[in-house]
PDB file of C-alpha atoms in Angstrom:
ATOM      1  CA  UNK A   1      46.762 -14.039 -62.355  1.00 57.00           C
ATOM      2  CA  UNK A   2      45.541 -10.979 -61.066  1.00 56.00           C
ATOM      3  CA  UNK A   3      42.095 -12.248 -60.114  1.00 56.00           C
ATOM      4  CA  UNK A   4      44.215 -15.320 -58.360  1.00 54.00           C
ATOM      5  CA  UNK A   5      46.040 -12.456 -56.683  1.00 57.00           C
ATOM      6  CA  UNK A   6      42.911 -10.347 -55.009  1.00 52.00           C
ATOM      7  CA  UNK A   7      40.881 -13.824 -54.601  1.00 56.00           C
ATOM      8  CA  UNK A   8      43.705 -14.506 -52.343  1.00 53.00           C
ATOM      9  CA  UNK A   9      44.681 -11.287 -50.470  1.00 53.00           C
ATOM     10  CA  UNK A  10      40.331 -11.052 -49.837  1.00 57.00           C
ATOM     11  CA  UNK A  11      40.569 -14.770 -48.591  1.00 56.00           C
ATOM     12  CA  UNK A  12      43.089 -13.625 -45.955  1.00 50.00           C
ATOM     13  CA  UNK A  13      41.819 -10.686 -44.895  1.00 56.00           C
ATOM     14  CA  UNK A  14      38.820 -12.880 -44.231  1.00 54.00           C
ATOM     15  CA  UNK A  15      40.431 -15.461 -42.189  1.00 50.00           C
ATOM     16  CA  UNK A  16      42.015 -12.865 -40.552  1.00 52.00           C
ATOM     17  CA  UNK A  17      39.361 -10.668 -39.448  1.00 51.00           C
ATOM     18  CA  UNK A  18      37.432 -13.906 -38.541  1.00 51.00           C
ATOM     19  CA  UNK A  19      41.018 -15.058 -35.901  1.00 48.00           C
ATOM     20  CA  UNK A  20      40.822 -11.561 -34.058  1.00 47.00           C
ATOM     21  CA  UNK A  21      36.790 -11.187 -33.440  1.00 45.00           C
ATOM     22  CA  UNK A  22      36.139 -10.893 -29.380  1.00 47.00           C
ATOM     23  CA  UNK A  23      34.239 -13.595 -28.140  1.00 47.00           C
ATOM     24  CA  UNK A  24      33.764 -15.222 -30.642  1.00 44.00           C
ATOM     25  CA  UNK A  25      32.791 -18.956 -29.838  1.00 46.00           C
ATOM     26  CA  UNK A  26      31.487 -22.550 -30.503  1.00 46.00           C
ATOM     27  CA  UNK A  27      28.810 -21.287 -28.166  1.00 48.00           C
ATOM     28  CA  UNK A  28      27.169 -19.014 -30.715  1.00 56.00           C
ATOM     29  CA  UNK A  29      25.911 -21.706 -33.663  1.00 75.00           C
ATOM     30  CA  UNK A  30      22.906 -21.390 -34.865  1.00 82.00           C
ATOM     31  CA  UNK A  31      20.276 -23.998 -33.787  1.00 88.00           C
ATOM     32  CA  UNK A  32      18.711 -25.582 -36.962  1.00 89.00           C
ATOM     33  CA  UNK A  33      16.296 -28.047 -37.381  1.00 91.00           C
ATOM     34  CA  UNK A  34      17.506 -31.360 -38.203  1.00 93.00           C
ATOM     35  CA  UNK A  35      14.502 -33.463 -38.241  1.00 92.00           C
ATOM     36  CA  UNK A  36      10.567 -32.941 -38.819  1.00 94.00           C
ATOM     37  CA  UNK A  37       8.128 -35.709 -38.789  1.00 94.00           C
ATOM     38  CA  UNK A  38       4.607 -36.018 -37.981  1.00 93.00           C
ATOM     39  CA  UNK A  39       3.197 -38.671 -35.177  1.00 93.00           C
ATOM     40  CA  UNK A  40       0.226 -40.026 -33.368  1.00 92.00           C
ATOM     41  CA  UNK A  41       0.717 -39.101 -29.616  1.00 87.00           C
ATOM     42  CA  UNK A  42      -1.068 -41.178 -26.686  1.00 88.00           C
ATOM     43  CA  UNK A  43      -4.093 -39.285 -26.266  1.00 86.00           C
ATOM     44  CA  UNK A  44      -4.710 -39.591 -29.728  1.00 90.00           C
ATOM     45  CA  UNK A  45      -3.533 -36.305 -31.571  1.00 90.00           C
ATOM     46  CA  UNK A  46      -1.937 -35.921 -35.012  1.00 93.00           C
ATOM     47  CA  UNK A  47       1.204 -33.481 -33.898  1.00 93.00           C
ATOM     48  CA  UNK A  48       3.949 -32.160 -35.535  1.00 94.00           C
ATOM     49  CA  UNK A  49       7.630 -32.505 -33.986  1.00 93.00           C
ATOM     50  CA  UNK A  50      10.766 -30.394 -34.906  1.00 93.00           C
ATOM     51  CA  UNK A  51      14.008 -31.805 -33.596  1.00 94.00           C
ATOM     52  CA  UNK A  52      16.416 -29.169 -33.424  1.00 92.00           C
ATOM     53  CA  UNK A  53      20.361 -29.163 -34.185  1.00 92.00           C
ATOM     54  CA  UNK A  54      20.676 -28.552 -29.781  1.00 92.00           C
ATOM     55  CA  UNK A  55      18.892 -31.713 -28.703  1.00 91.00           C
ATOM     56  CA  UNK A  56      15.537 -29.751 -28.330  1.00 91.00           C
ATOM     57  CA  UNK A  57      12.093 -30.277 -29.578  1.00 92.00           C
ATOM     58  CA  UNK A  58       8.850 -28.684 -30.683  1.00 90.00           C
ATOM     59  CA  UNK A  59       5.492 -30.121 -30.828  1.00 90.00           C
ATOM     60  CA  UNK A  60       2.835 -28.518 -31.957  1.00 92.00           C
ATOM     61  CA  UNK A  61      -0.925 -30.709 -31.565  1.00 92.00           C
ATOM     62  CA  UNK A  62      -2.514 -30.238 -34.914  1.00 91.00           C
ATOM     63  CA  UNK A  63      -6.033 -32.551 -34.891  1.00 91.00           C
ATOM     64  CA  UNK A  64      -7.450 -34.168 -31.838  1.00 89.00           C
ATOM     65  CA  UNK A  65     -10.520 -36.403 -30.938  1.00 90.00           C
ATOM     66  CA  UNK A  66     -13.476 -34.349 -29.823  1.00 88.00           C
ATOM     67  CA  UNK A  67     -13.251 -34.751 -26.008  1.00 89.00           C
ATOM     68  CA  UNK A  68      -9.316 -34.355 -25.775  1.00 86.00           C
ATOM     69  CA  UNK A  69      -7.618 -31.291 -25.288  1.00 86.00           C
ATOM     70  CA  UNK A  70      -4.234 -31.116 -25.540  1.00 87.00           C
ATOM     71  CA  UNK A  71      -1.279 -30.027 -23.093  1.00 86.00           C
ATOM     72  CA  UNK A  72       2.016 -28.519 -23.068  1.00 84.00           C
ATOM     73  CA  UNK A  73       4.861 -30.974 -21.996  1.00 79.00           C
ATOM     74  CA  UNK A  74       6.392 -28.358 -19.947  1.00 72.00           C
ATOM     75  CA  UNK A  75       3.136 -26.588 -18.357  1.00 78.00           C
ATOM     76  CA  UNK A  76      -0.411 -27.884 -17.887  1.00 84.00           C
ATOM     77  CA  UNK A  77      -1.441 -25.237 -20.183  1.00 89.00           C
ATOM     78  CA  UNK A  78      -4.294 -26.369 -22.689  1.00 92.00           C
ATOM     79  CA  UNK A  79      -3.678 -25.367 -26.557  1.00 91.00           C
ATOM     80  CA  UNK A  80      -5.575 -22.115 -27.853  1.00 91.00           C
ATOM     81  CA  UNK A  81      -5.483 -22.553 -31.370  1.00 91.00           C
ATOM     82  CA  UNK A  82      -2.752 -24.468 -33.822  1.00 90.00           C
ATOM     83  CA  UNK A  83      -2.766 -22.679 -37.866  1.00 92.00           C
ATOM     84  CA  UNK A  84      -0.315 -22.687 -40.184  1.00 93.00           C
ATOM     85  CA  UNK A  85       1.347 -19.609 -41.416  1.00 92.00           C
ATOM     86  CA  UNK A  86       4.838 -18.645 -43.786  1.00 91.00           C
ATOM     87  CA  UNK A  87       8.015 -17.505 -41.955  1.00 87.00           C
ATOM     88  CA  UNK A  88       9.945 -14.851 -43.796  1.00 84.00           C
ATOM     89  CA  UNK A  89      12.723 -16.857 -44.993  1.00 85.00           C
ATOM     90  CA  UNK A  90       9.681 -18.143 -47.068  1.00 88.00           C
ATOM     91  CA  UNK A  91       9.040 -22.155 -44.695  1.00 90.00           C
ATOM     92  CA  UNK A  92       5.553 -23.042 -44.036  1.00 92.00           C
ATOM     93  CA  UNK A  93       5.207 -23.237 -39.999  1.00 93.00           C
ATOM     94  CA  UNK A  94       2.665 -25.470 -37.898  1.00 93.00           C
ATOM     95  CA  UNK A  95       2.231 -22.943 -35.159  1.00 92.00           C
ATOM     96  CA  UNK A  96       0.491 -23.393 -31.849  1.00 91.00           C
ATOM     97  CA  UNK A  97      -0.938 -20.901 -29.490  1.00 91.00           C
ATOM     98  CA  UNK A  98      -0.848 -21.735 -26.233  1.00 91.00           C
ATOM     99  CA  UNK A  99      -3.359 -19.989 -23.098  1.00 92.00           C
ATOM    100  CA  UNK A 100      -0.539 -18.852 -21.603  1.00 90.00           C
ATOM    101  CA  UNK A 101       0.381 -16.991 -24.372  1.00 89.00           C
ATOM    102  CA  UNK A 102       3.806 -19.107 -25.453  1.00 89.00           C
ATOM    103  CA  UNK A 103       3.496 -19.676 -29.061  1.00 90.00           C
ATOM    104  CA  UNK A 104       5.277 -22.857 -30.743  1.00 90.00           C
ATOM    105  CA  UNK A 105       6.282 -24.003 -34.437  1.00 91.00           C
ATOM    106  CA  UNK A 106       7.503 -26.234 -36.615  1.00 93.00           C
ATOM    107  CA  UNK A 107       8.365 -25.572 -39.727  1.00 93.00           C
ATOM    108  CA  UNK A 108       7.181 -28.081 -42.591  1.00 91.00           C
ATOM    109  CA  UNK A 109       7.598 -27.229 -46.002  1.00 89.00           C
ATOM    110  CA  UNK A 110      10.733 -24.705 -46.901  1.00 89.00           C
ATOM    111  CA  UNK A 111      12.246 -23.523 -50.339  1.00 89.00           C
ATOM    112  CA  UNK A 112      15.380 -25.394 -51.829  1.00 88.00           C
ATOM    113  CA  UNK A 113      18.349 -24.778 -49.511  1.00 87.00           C
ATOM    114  CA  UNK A 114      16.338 -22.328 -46.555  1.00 87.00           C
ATOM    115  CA  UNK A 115      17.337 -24.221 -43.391  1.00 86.00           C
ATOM    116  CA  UNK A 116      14.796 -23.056 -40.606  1.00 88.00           C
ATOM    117  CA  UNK A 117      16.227 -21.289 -37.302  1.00 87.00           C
ATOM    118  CA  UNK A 118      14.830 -22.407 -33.932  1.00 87.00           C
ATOM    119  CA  UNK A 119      12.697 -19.715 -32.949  1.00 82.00           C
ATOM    120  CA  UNK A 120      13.630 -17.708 -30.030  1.00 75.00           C
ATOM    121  CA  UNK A 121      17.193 -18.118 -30.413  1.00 73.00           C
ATOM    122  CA  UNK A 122      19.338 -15.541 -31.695  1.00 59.00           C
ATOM    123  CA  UNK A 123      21.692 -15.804 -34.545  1.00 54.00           C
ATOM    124  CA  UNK A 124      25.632 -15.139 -33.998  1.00 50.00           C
ATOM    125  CA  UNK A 125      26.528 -11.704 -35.039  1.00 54.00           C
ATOM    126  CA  UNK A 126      28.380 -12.030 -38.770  1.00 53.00           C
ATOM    127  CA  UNK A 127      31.704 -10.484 -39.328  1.00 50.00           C
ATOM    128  CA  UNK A 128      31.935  -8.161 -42.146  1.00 52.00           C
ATOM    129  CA  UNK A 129      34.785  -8.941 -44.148  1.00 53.00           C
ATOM    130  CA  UNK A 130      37.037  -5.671 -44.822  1.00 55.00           C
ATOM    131  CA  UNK A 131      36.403  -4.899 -48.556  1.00 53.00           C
ATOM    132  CA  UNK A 132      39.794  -4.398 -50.667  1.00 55.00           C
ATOM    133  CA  UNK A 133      40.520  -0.252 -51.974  1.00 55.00           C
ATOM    134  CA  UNK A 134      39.322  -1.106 -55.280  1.00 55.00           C
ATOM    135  CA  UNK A 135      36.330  -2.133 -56.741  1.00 52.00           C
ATOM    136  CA  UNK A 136      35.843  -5.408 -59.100  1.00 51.00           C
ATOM    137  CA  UNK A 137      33.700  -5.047 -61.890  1.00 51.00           C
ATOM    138  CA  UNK A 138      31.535  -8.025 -61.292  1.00 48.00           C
ATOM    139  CA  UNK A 139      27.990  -9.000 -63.143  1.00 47.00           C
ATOM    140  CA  UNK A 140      25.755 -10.891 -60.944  1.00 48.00           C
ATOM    141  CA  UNK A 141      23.951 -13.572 -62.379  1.00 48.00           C
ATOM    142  CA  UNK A 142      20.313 -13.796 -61.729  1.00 46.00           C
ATOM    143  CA  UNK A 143      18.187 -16.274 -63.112  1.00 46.00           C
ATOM    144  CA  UNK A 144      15.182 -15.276 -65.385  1.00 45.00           C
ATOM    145  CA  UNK A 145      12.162 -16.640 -66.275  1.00 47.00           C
ATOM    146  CA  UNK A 146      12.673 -16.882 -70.505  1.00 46.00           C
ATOM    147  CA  UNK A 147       9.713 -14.140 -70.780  1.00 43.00           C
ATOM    148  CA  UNK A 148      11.048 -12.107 -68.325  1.00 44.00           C
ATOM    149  CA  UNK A 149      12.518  -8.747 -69.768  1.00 45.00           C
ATOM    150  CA  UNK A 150      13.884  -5.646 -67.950  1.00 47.00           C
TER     151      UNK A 150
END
């Protein structure tokens, strides 16, 4: 019952530091991606293409036929160099270099339950939820390997 009790008084201190934030807004979500897929495009090049939660998309030209040299949508800027590298939150990008310096990705292969940001953008700031007085003796769990010992 007591455990019900704090559960619940934590739960509304939550909510309630959540209702009085400044400025907060719908404007601040984070842009994810939604949908990555690979595709032939009309000059010929394998890309990669990120669709992102805000309507957006990335491309990034990963092999072409000798003579063709790919371009920015945006720009008439020729590609530099496309490699593939791992983000922090542990993805593995397609990332483009472009010669005006404007660097592109997609992200391709990410860990169980790591949702890639759109890079560029930056995240909402979080709330920190007031802690309660007292502390709560609590064990974290933290799975092992079975020949792991500390």
């Amino acid at each position: 019952m007591r455990r019900f009790g704090v559960a619940l008084l934590a739960a509304v201190m939550a909510v309630s530091a959540l209702a009085i934030t400044p400025g907060r807004s719908e404007a601040q979500a984070l842009i994810v991606v939604t949908r990555v897929y690979s595709e032939i495009s009309r000059n010929g090049c394998l890309t990669y293409v990120a669709q992102w939660s805000d309507g957006s998309y990335t491309i990034v030209p990963w092999v072409c036929p000798f003579p063709v040299v790919p371009l920015r949508n945006d720009a008439p800027v020729p590609v530099v160099r496309s490699y593939q590298e791992r983000g922090r939150e542990g993805c593995l990008w397609f990332v483009s270099l472009w010669a005006d310096g404007v660097y592109t990705g997609v992200p391709w292969s990410c860990p169980f339950g790591v949702v890639p940001i759109k890079p560029g953008t930056v995240p909402p700031l979080f709330v920190p939820v007031p802690q309660p007085f007292f502390a709560l003796p609590v064990q974290p769990f933290f799975w092992q390997p079975y020949w792991y010992r500390p």
